[in-house]
Amino acid sequence: MIRIQRAGERYPGGDLPAGIETRHALSFGPHYDPDNLRFGALLACNEERLAPGAGFDEHPHSHTEIVTWVVEGELTHHDTAGHTTVVRPGDLQRLSSAGGVRHVERNDAGVPLVFVQMWLAPLSPGGEPSYEVVRGLGEPYELPEADARLHVHRPAAGGSVAVPAADFAYVHVVRGTLRLDDGTAGTGSGEELAAGDAVRLTDAGDRTLVATADAEVLIWEMRDWRKALG
């Protein structure tokens, strides 16, 4: 299965008068779609834009792995486990909410903030919250709690990226344009993808993304959680 979701097909959210604009890829809040509740371990993939001074006041999470990728600006994070951090482009932030934690996310800088936040379901609920920031992520990020791995690629125009032949693969285009090959060797044909577009693949075999302009792309490689649970 291959499903493409265009940027304009995301559910709108946030609070525009408060300087918060959100675009949801999966069912979220008032945007309920029983056919779009999760994909593999992925529960949410939200594009967030915060104006200077805007943010999300303290709110709770539990039983969720929250992975954040900053695209532009600076994200200030506070949580009730005692962490205060500024996350910048190229940094990856992970908050394992486990049995429960509260946090604040704000744009305390003088420029707009853009980030992608992804929520994944852990294999086992509960436990103690944990937190980390990886500065200048260069390697695939392992998330064993959800039996998932995040790949970050920045191909130059003409460069290519392999999409893992996983049980579930989720592609999110951060910037630039790419072409997803159609699986026919040597044809150079396929779907064109732009910033904000996403692709969901299940057991689709080897596929390749070819950058048609300098690009940045996030790819989740996820195992079927039913296999992980035995």
CSV table of N, CA, C and O in Angstrom, one decimal, residues 81-203:
chain,number,residue,atom,x,y,z
A,81,ALA,N,9.4,17.1,35.0
A,81,ALA,CA,10.5,16.2,35.4
A,81,ALA,C,11.8,17.0,35.6
A,81,ALA,O,12.9,16.4,36.0
A,82,GLY,N,11.8,18.3,35.4
A,82,GLY,CA,12.9,19.2,35.7
A,82,GLY,C,13.8,19.6,34.6
A,82,GLY,O,14.9,20.1,34.8
A,83,HIS,N,13.3,19.4,33.4
A,83,HIS,CA,14.2,19.7,32.2
A,83,HIS,C,13.7,21.1,31.6
A,83,HIS,O,12.6,21.3,31.4
A,84,THR,N,14.7,21.9,31.3
A,84,THR,CA,14.5,23.1,30.6
A,84,THR,C,15.6,23.2,29.5
A,84,THR,O,16.8,23.1,29.8
A,85,THR,N,15.1,23.3,28.2
A,85,THR,CA,16.0,23.1,27.1
A,85,THR,C,15.6,24.0,26.0
A,85,THR,O,14.4,24.3,25.8
A,86,VAL,N,16.6,24.5,25.2
A,86,VAL,CA,16.3,25.2,23.9
A,86,VAL,C,16.7,24.3,22.8
A,86,VAL,O,17.9,23.8,22.8
A,87,VAL,N,15.8,24.0,21.9
A,87,VAL,CA,16.1,23.0,20.8
A,87,VAL,C,16.1,23.8,19.5
A,87,VAL,O,15.2,24.6,19.2
A,88,ARG,N,17.1,23.6,18.7
A,88,ARG,CA,17.4,24.4,17.5
A,88,ARG,C,17.4,23.4,16.2
A,88,ARG,O,17.4,22.2,16.4
A,89,PRO,N,17.4,24.0,15.0
A,89,PRO,CA,17.4,23.2,13.8
A,89,PRO,C,18.6,22.2,13.8
A,89,PRO,O,19.7,22.6,14.2
A,90,GLY,N,18.2,21.0,13.4
A,90,GLY,CA,19.2,19.9,13.4
A,90,GLY,C,19.3,19.1,14.7
A,90,GLY,O,19.9,18.1,14.8
A,91,ASP,N,18.6,19.6,15.8
A,91,ASP,CA,18.5,18.9,17.0
A,91,ASP,C,17.2,18.1,17.1
A,91,ASP,O,16.2,18.5,16.5
A,92,LEU,N,17.3,16.9,17.7
A,92,LEU,CA,16.1,16.1,17.9
A,92,LEU,C,15.8,16.0,19.4
A,92,LEU,O,16.7,15.8,20.2
A,93,GLN,N,14.5,16.2,19.7
A,93,GLN,CA,14.1,16.2,21.1
A,93,GLN,C,13.2,15.0,21.3
A,93,GLN,O,12.3,14.8,20.4
A,94,ARG,N,13.4,14.2,22.3
A,94,ARG,CA,12.4,13.1,22.7
A,94,ARG,C,12.0,13.2,24.1
A,94,ARG,O,12.8,13.3,25.0
A,95,LEU,N,10.7,13.2,24.3
A,95,LEU,CA,10.1,13.1,25.6
A,95,LEU,C,9.2,11.9,25.7
A,95,LEU,O,8.3,11.7,25.0
A,96,SER,N,9.7,10.9,26.6
A,96,SER,CA,8.9,9.7,26.9
A,96,SER,C,8.0,10.1,28.0
A,96,SER,O,8.4,10.2,29.1
A,97,SER,N,6.7,10.3,27.7
A,97,SER,CA,5.8,10.7,28.8
A,97,SER,C,5.4,9.6,29.8
A,97,SER,O,5.0,9.9,30.9
A,98,ALA,N,5.5,8.4,29.3
A,98,ALA,CA,5.4,7.2,30.2
A,98,ALA,C,4.1,7.3,31.1
A,98,ALA,O,3.1,7.6,30.6
A,99,GLY,N,4.3,7.2,32.4
A,99,GLY,CA,3.1,7.2,33.3
A,99,GLY,C,2.5,8.6,33.5
A,99,GLY,O,1.4,8.7,34.0
A,100,GLY,N,3.2,9.6,33.0
A,100,GLY,CA,2.6,11.0,33.0
A,100,GLY,C,3.6,12.1,33.3
A,100,GLY,O,4.5,11.9,34.1
A,101,VAL,N,3.5,13.1,32.5
A,101,VAL,CA,4.4,14.3,32.7
A,101,VAL,C,3.7,15.5,32.1
A,101,VAL,O,2.8,15.3,31.2
A,102,ARG,N,4.0,16.7,32.5
A,102,ARG,CA,3.4,17.9,32.0
A,102,ARG,C,4.6,18.7,31.4
A,102,ARG,O,5.7,18.7,32.0
A,103,HIS,N,4.3,19.4,30.3
A,103,HIS,CA,5.3,20.3,29.8
A,103,HIS,C,4.8,21.5,29.1
A,103,HIS,O,3.6,21.7,28.9
A,104,VAL,N,5.7,22.5,28.8
A,104,VAL,CA,5.4,23.7,28.2
A,104,VAL,C,6.3,23.8,27.0
A,104,VAL,O,7.5,23.5,27.0
A,105,GLU,N,5.8,24.3,25.9
A,105,GLU,CA,6.5,24.5,24.6
A,105,GLU,C,6.3,25.9,24.2
A,105,GLU,O,5.1,26.3,23.9
A,106,ARG,N,7.4,26.7,24.0
A,106,ARG,CA,7.2,28.1,23.6
A,106,ARG,C,8.2,28.6,22.6
A,106,ARG,O,9.3,28.0,22.5
A,107,ASN,N,7.9,29.7,21.9
A,107,ASN,CA,8.8,30.4,21.1
A,107,ASN,C,9.2,31.6,21.8
A,107,ASN,O,8.5,32.6,21.8
A,108,ASP,N,10.3,31.6,22.5
A,108,ASP,CA,10.8,32.7,23.3
A,108,ASP,C,11.8,33.6,22.5
A,108,ASP,O,12.4,34.5,23.0
A,109,ALA,N,12.0,33.2,21.2
A,109,ALA,CA,12.9,34.0,20.4
A,109,ALA,C,12.2,35.0,19.6
A,109,ALA,O,10.9,35.1,19.7
A,110,GLY,N,12.9,35.9,18.9
A,110,GLY,CA,12.3,37.0,18.2
A,110,GLY,C,12.0,36.7,16.8
A,110,GLY,O,11.6,37.6,16.0
A,111,VAL,N,12.0,35.4,16.4
A,111,VAL,CA,11.8,35.0,15.0
A,111,VAL,C,10.7,33.9,15.0
A,111,VAL,O,10.6,33.2,16.0
A,112,PRO,N,10.0,33.6,13.9
A,112,PRO,CA,9.1,32.5,13.9
A,112,PRO,C,9.7,31.2,14.1
A,112,PRO,O,10.9,31.0,13.8
A,113,LEU,N,9.0,30.3,14.7
A,113,LEU,CA,9.4,28.9,15.0
A,113,LEU,C,8.6,28.0,14.2
A,113,LEU,O,7.3,28.0,14.1
A,114,VAL,N,9.3,27.0,13.5
A,114,VAL,CA,8.6,26.0,12.8
A,114,VAL,C,9.2,24.6,13.3
A,114,VAL,O,10.4,24.5,13.3
A,115,PHE,N,8.3,23.7,13.6
A,115,PHE,CA,8.8,22.4,14.0
A,115,PHE,C,7.8,21.3,13.6
A,115,PHE,O,6.6,21.6,13.4
A,116,VAL,N,8.3,20.1,13.5
A,116,VAL,CA,7.4,18.9,13.3
A,116,VAL,C,7.4,18.1,14.5
A,116,VAL,O,8.5,17.7,15.1
A,117,GLN,N,6.3,17.8,15.0
A,117,GLN,CA,6.2,16.9,16.3
A,117,GLN,C,5.4,15.7,15.9
A,117,GLN,O,4.3,15.7,15.3
A,118,MET,N,6.0,14.5,16.3
A,118,MET,CA,5.5,13.2,16.0
A,118,MET,C,5.3,12.4,17.3
A,118,MET,O,6.2,12.4,18.2
A,119,TRP,N,4.1,11.9,17.4
A,119,TRP,CA,3.8,11.1,18.6
A,119,TRP,C,3.7,9.6,18.2
A,119,TRP,O,3.1,9.3,17.2
A,120,LEU,N,4.4,8.7,19.0
A,120,LEU,CA,4.4,7.3,18.7
A,120,LEU,C,3.9,6.5,19.9
A,120,LEU,O,4.1,6.9,21.1
A,121,ALA,N,3.2,5.4,19.7
A,121,ALA,CA,2.7,4.6,20.7
A,121,ALA,C,3.8,3.7,21.3
A,121,ALA,O,4.4,2.9,20.5
A,122,PRO,N,4.1,3.6,22.6
A,122,PRO,CA,5.1,2.7,23.1
A,122,PRO,C,4.5,1.3,23.1
A,122,PRO,O,3.3,1.1,23.1
A,123,LEU,N,5.4,0.3,23.1
A,123,LEU,CA,5.0,-1.1,23.2
A,123,LEU,C,4.4,-1.4,24.5
A,123,LEU,O,3.5,-2.2,24.6
A,124,SER,N,5.0,-0.7,25.6
A,124,SER,CA,4.5,-1.0,26.9
A,124,SER,C,4.1,0.4,27.6
A,124,SER,O,5.0,1.3,27.6
A,125,PRO,N,2.9,0.5,28.1
A,125,PRO,CA,2.6,1.8,28.8
A,125,PRO,C,3.2,1.9,30.2
A,125,PRO,O,3.7,0.9,30.7
A,126,GLY,N,3.1,3.1,30.8
A,126,GLY,CA,3.6,3.3,32.1
A,126,GLY,C,5.1,3.5,32.2
A,126,GLY,O,5.7,3.8,31.2
A,127,GLY,N,5.6,3.4,33.4
A,127,GLY,CA,7.0,3.7,33.6
A,127,GLY,C,7.3,5.1,34.0
A,127,GLY,O,6.4,5.9,34.3
A,128,GLU,N,8.6,5.4,34.1
A,128,GLU,CA,9.0,6.8,34.5
A,128,GLU,C,9.3,7.6,33.2
A,128,GLU,O,9.9,7.1,32.3
A,129,PRO,N,8.9,8.9,33.2
A,129,PRO,CA,9.2,9.8,32.1
A,129,PRO,C,10.7,9.9,31.9
A,129,PRO,O,11.5,9.8,32.9
A,130,SER,N,11.1,10.1,30.7
A,130,SER,CA,12.5,10.3,30.3
A,130,SER,C,12.6,11.4,29.2
A,130,SER,O,11.6,11.6,28.5
A,131,TYR,N,13.8,12.0,29.1
A,131,TYR,CA,13.9,13.1,28.1
A,131,TYR,C,15.4,13.1,27.6
A,131,TYR,O,16.3,12.8,28.3
A,132,GLU,N,15.5,13.5,26.3
A,132,GLU,CA,16.8,13.7,25.8
A,132,GLU,C,16.8,14.6,24.6
A,132,GLU,O,15.7,14.8,23.9
A,133,VAL,N,17.9,15.3,24.3
A,133,VAL,CA,18.1,16.1,23.1
A,133,VAL,C,19.3,15.6,22.5
A,133,VAL,O,20.4,15.5,23.1
A,134,VAL,N,19.3,15.3,21.2
A,134,VAL,CA,20.4,14.9,20.4
A,134,VAL,C,20.8,16.1,19.5
A,134,VAL,O,20.0,16.5,18.7
A,135,ARG,N,22.0,16.7,19.8
A,135,ARG,CA,22.4,17.9,19.1
A,135,ARG,C,23.0,17.5,17.7
A,135,ARG,O,23.9,16.7,17.7
A,136,GLY,N,22.5,18.2,16.7
A,136,GLY,CA,23.1,17.9,15.3
A,136,GLY,C,23.0,16.5,14.9
A,136,GLY,O,24.0,15.8,14.6
A,137,LEU,N,21.8,15.9,15.0
A,137,LEU,CA,21.6,14.5,14.7
A,137,LEU,C,22.2,14.1,13.3
A,137,LEU,O,21.9,14.8,12.3
A,138,GLY,N,23.0,13.1,13.3
A,138,GLY,CA,23.6,12.7,12.1
A,138,GLY,C,23.4,11.2,11.7
A,138,GLY,O,23.5,10.8,10.6
A,139,GLU,N,23.0,10.4,12.7
A,139,GLU,CA,22.7,9.0,12.5
A,139,GLU,C,21.2,8.7,12.7
A,139,GLU,O,20.5,9.5,13.3
A,140,PRO,N,20.7,7.6,12.1
A,140,PRO,CA,19.3,7.3,12.4
A,140,PRO,C,19.1,7.2,13.9
A,140,PRO,O,19.9,6.8,14.7
A,141,TYR,N,17.9,7.7,14.3
A,141,TYR,CA,17.6,7.7,15.7
A,141,TYR,C,16.7,6.5,16.1
A,141,TYR,O,15.6,6.3,15.5
A,142,GLU,N,17.2,5.7,17.0
A,142,GLU,CA,16.6,4.5,17.4
A,142,GLU,C,15.6,4.9,18.5
A,142,GLU,O,15.9,5.5,19.5
A,143,LEU,N,14.4,4.3,18.4
A,143,LEU,CA,13.3,4.5,19.4
A,143,LEU,C,12.8,3.1,19.7
A,143,LEU,O,11.7,2.7,19.3
A,144,PRO,N,13.5,2.3,20.5
A,144,PRO,CA,13.1,1.0,20.8
A,144,PRO,C,11.8,0.9,21.6
A,144,PRO,O,11.1,-0.1,21.5
A,145,GLU,N,11.5,1.9,22.3
A,145,GLU,CA,10.2,1.9,23.1
A,145,GLU,C,9.0,1.7,22.1
A,145,GLU,O,8.0,1.2,22.6
A,146,ALA,N,9.1,2.2,20.9
A,146,ALA,CA,8.1,2.0,19.9
A,146,ALA,C,8.5,1.1,18.7
A,146,ALA,O,7.7,1.0,17.8
A,147,ASP,N,9.6,0.5,18.9
A,147,ASP,CA,10.1,-0.4,17.8
A,147,ASP,C,10.2,0.4,16.5
A,147,ASP,O,9.7,-0.1,15.4
A,148,ALA,N,10.8,1.5,16.5
A,148,ALA,CA,10.8,2.4,15.4
A,148,ALA,C,12.2,3.1,15.3
A,148,ALA,O,13.0,3.1,16.2
A,149,ARG,N,12.5,3.6,14.1
A,149,ARG,CA,13.8,4.2,13.8
A,149,ARG,C,13.5,5.4,12.9
A,149,ARG,O,12.7,5.3,11.9
A,150,LEU,N,14.0,6.6,13.2
A,150,LEU,CA,13.8,7.8,12.4
A,150,LEU,C,15.1,8.1,11.6
A,150,LEU,O,16.2,8.2,12.1
A,151,HIS,N,14.9,8.3,10.3
A,151,HIS,CA,16.0,8.6,9.4
A,151,HIS,C,15.8,10.1,9.0
A,151,HIS,O,14.7,10.5,8.6
A,152,VAL,N,16.9,10.9,9.0
A,152,VAL,CA,16.8,12.3,8.5
A,152,VAL,C,17.8,12.4,7.3
A,152,VAL,O,19.0,12.1,7.5
A,153,HIS,N,17.3,12.8,6.2
A,153,HIS,CA,18.1,13.0,5.0
A,153,HIS,C,18.0,14.4,4.5
A,153,HIS,O,16.9,15.0,4.5
A,154,ARG,N,19.1,14.9,3.9
A,154,ARG,CA,19.1,16.2,3.3
A,154,ARG,C,19.8,16.0,1.9
A,154,ARG,O,20.9,16.5,1.7
A,155,PRO,N,19.1,15.4,1.0
A,155,PRO,CA,19.8,15.2,-0.4
A,155,PRO,C,19.8,16.5,-1.2
A,155,PRO,O,18.9,17.3,-1.1
A,156,ALA,N,20.9,16.7,-1.9
A,156,ALA,CA,21.0,17.8,-2.8
A,156,ALA,C,20.2,17.4,-4.1
A,156,ALA,O,19.9,16.3,-4.3
A,157,ALA,N,19.9,18.4,-4.9
A,157,ALA,CA,19.2,18.2,-6.1
A,157,ALA,C,19.9,17.1,-6.9
A,157,ALA,O,21.1,17.2,-7.1
A,158,GLY,N,19.2,16.1,-7.3
A,158,GLY,CA,19.8,15.0,-8.1
A,158,GLY,C,20.1,13.8,-7.2
A,158,GLY,O,20.4,12.7,-7.7
A,159,GLY,N,20.2,14.0,-5.9
A,159,GLY,CA,20.6,12.9,-5.0
A,159,GLY,C,19.4,12.1,-4.7
A,159,GLY,O,18.2,12.4,-5.0
A,160,SER,N,19.7,10.9,-4.2
A,160,SER,CA,18.6,9.9,-3.9
A,160,SER,C,18.7,9.4,-2.5
A,160,SER,O,19.7,9.4,-1.9
A,161,VAL,N,17.5,8.9,-2.0
A,161,VAL,CA,17.4,8.4,-0.7
A,161,VAL,C,16.6,7.1,-0.8
A,161,VAL,O,15.5,7.1,-1.4
A,162,ALA,N,17.0,6.0,-0.2
A,162,ALA,CA,16.3,4.8,-0.1
A,162,ALA,C,15.2,4.8,1.0
A,162,ALA,O,15.5,5.2,2.1
A,163,VAL,N,14.0,4.4,0.6
A,163,VAL,CA,13.0,4.3,1.6
A,163,VAL,C,13.0,2.8,2.2
A,163,VAL,O,13.0,1.9,1.4
A,164,PRO,N,13.2,2.7,3.5
A,164,PRO,CA,13.3,1.3,4.0
A,164,PRO,C,12.1,0.4,3.7
A,164,PRO,O,11.0,0.9,3.7
A,165,ALA,N,12.4,-0.8,3.3
A,165,ALA,CA,11.3,-1.8,3.0
A,165,ALA,C,10.8,-2.4,4.3
A,165,ALA,O,11.0,-3.5,4.6
A,166,ALA,N,10.1,-1.5,5.1
A,166,ALA,CA,9.7,-1.9,6.5
A,166,ALA,C,8.2,-2.3,6.4
A,166,ALA,O,7.5,-2.1,5.4
A,167,ASP,N,7.8,-2.8,7.6
A,167,ASP,CA,6.3,-3.1,7.7
A,167,ASP,C,5.5,-1.8,7.5
A,167,ASP,O,4.5,-1.8,6.8
A,168,PHE,N,6.0,-0.8,8.1
A,168,PHE,CA,5.4,0.6,7.9
A,168,PHE,C,6.5,1.6,7.7
A,168,PHE,O,7.5,1.6,8.5
A,169,ALA,N,6.4,2.4,6.7
A,169,ALA,CA,7.4,3.5,6.4
A,169,ALA,C,6.6,4.7,6.2
A,169,ALA,O,5.6,4.7,5.4
A,170,TYR,N,7.0,5.8,6.9
A,170,TYR,CA,6.3,7.1,6.8
A,170,TYR,C,7.3,8.1,6.4
A,170,TYR,O,8.3,8.4,7.1
A,171,VAL,N,7.0,8.8,5.3
A,171,VAL,CA,7.9,9.8,4.7
A,171,VAL,C,7.2,11.2,4.9
A,171,VAL,O,6.1,11.4,4.5
A,172,HIS,N,7.9,12.2,5.5
A,172,HIS,CA,7.4,13.5,5.6
A,172,HIS,C,8.5,14.5,5.0
A,172,HIS,O,9.6,14.5,5.4
A,173,VAL,N,8.0,15.2,4.0
A,173,VAL,CA,8.9,16.2,3.3
A,173,VAL,C,8.9,17.5,4.1
A,173,VAL,O,7.9,18.2,4.3
A,174,VAL,N,10.1,17.8,4.6
A,174,VAL,CA,10.3,19.1,5.4
A,174,VAL,C,10.4,20.3,4.5
A,174,VAL,O,9.8,21.3,4.8
A,175,ARG,N,11.3,20.1,3.5
A,175,ARG,CA,11.5,21.2,2.6
A,175,ARG,C,12.0,20.7,1.3
A,175,ARG,O,12.5,19.5,1.2
A,176,GLY,N,11.9,21.5,0.2
A,176,GLY,CA,12.4,21.1,-1.1
A,176,GLY,C,11.4,20.2,-1.8
A,176,GLY,O,10.2,20.1,-1.4
A,177,THR,N,11.8,19.6,-2.9
A,177,THR,CA,10.9,18.7,-3.6
A,177,THR,C,11.6,17.4,-4.0
A,177,THR,O,12.9,17.4,-4.2
A,178,LEU,N,10.9,16.3,-4.0
A,178,LEU,CA,11.4,15.0,-4.3
A,178,LEU,C,10.4,14.3,-5.2
A,178,LEU,O,9.2,14.6,-5.3
A,179,ARG,N,10.9,13.2,-5.9
A,179,ARG,CA,10.1,12.3,-6.6
A,179,ARG,C,10.2,10.9,-6.0
A,179,ARG,O,11.3,10.4,-5.8
A,180,LEU,N,9.0,10.3,-5.7
A,180,LEU,CA,9.0,8.9,-5.3
A,180,LEU,C,8.8,8.0,-6.5
A,180,LEU,O,7.9,8.1,-7.2
A,181,ASP,N,9.8,7.2,-6.7
A,181,ASP,CA,9.8,6.3,-7.9
A,181,ASP,C,8.6,5.4,-7.9
A,181,ASP,O,8.1,5.1,-6.8
A,182,ASP,N,8.1,5.0,-9.0
A,182,ASP,CA,6.9,4.2,-9.1
A,182,ASP,C,7.3,2.7,-9.1
A,182,ASP,O,6.4,1.8,-9.3
A,183,GLY,N,8.5,2.3,-8.8
A,183,GLY,CA,8.9,0.9,-8.7
A,183,GLY,C,9.3,0.3,-10.0
A,183,GLY,O,9.6,-0.9,-10.1
A,184,THR,N,9.2,1.1,-11.1
A,184,THR,CA,9.6,0.6,-12.4
A,184,THR,C,11.0,1.0,-12.8
A,184,THR,O,11.3,2.2,-13.0
A,185,ALA,N,11.9,0.0,-12.8
A,185,ALA,CA,13.3,0.3,-13.0
A,185,ALA,C,13.6,1.1,-14.3
A,185,ALA,O,13.0,0.7,-15.3
A,186,GLY,N,14.4,2.1,-14.2
A,186,GLY,CA,14.8,2.8,-15.4
A,186,GLY,C,13.9,3.8,-16.0
A,186,GLY,O,14.2,4.4,-17.0
A,187,THR,N,12.7,3.9,-15.4
A,187,THR,CA,11.7,4.8,-16.1
A,187,THR,C,11.8,6.3,-15.6
A,187,THR,O,11.5,7.2,-16.3
A,188,GLY,N,12.3,6.5,-14.4
A,188,GLY,CA,12.5,7.8,-13.9
A,188,GLY,C,11.1,8.5,-13.6
A,188,GLY,O,11.1,9.7,-13.4
A,189,SER,N,10.1,7.7,-13.5
A,189,SER,CA,8.7,8.3,-13.3
A,189,SER,C,8.3,8.0,-11.9
A,189,SER,O,8.9,7.2,-11.1
A,190,GLY,N,7.3,8.8,-11.4
A,190,GLY,CA,6.8,8.6,-10.1
A,190,GLY,C,6.1,9.9,-9.6
A,190,GLY,O,5.9,10.8,-10.4
A,191,GLU,N,5.6,9.9,-8.4
A,191,GLU,CA,4.9,11.0,-7.8
A,191,GLU,C,5.8,12.1,-7.3
A,191,GLU,O,6.8,11.8,-6.7
A,192,GLU,N,5.5,13.3,-7.6
A,192,GLU,CA,6.3,14.5,-7.2
A,192,GLU,C,5.8,14.9,-5.8
A,192,GLU,O,4.6,15.0,-5.6
A,193,LEU,N,6.7,15.2,-4.9
A,193,LEU,CA,6.4,15.5,-3.5
A,193,LEU,C,7.0,16.9,-3.2
A,193,LEU,O,8.1,17.2,-3.6
A,194,ALA,N,6.2,17.7,-2.4
A,194,ALA,CA,6.7,19.0,-2.0
A,194,ALA,C,6.6,19.1,-0.5
A,194,ALA,O,6.1,18.2,0.2
A,195,ALA,N,7.1,20.2,0.0
A,195,ALA,CA,7.1,20.5,1.4
A,195,ALA,C,5.7,20.3,2.0
A,195,ALA,O,4.7,20.8,1.5
A,196,GLY,N,5.7,19.5,3.1
A,196,GLY,CA,4.4,19.2,3.8
A,196,GLY,C,3.7,18.0,3.3
A,196,GLY,O,2.8,17.5,4.0
A,197,ASP,N,4.1,17.5,2.2
A,197,ASP,CA,3.5,16.2,1.7
A,197,ASP,C,4.1,15.0,2.5
A,197,ASP,O,5.2,15.1,3.0
A,198,ALA,N,3.3,14.0,2.6
A,198,ALA,CA,3.7,12.8,3.3
A,198,ALA,C,3.3,11.5,2.5
A,198,ALA,O,2.3,11.6,1.7
A,199,VAL,N,4.0,10.5,2.7
A,199,VAL,CA,3.7,9.2,2.0
A,199,VAL,C,3.7,8.1,3.1
A,199,VAL,O,4.6,8.0,4.0
A,200,ARG,N,2.7,7.2,3.0
A,200,ARG,CA,2.6,6.1,3.9
A,200,ARG,C,2.8,4.8,3.1
A,200,ARG,O,2.1,4.7,2.0
A,201,LEU,N,3.7,3.9,3.5
A,201,LEU,CA,4.0,2.7,2.7
A,201,LEU,C,3.9,1.5,3.7
A,201,LEU,O,4.5,1.6,4.8
A,202,THR,N,3.3,0.5,3.2
A,202,THR,CA,3.2,-0.8,4.0
A,202,THR,C,3.7,-1.9,3.0
A,202,THR,O,3.1,-2.1,2.0
A,203,ASP,N,4.7,-2.6,3.4
A,203,ASP,CA,5.2,-3.8,2.6
A,203,ASP,C,5.3,-3.4,1.2
A,203,ASP,O,4.9,-4.2,0.3
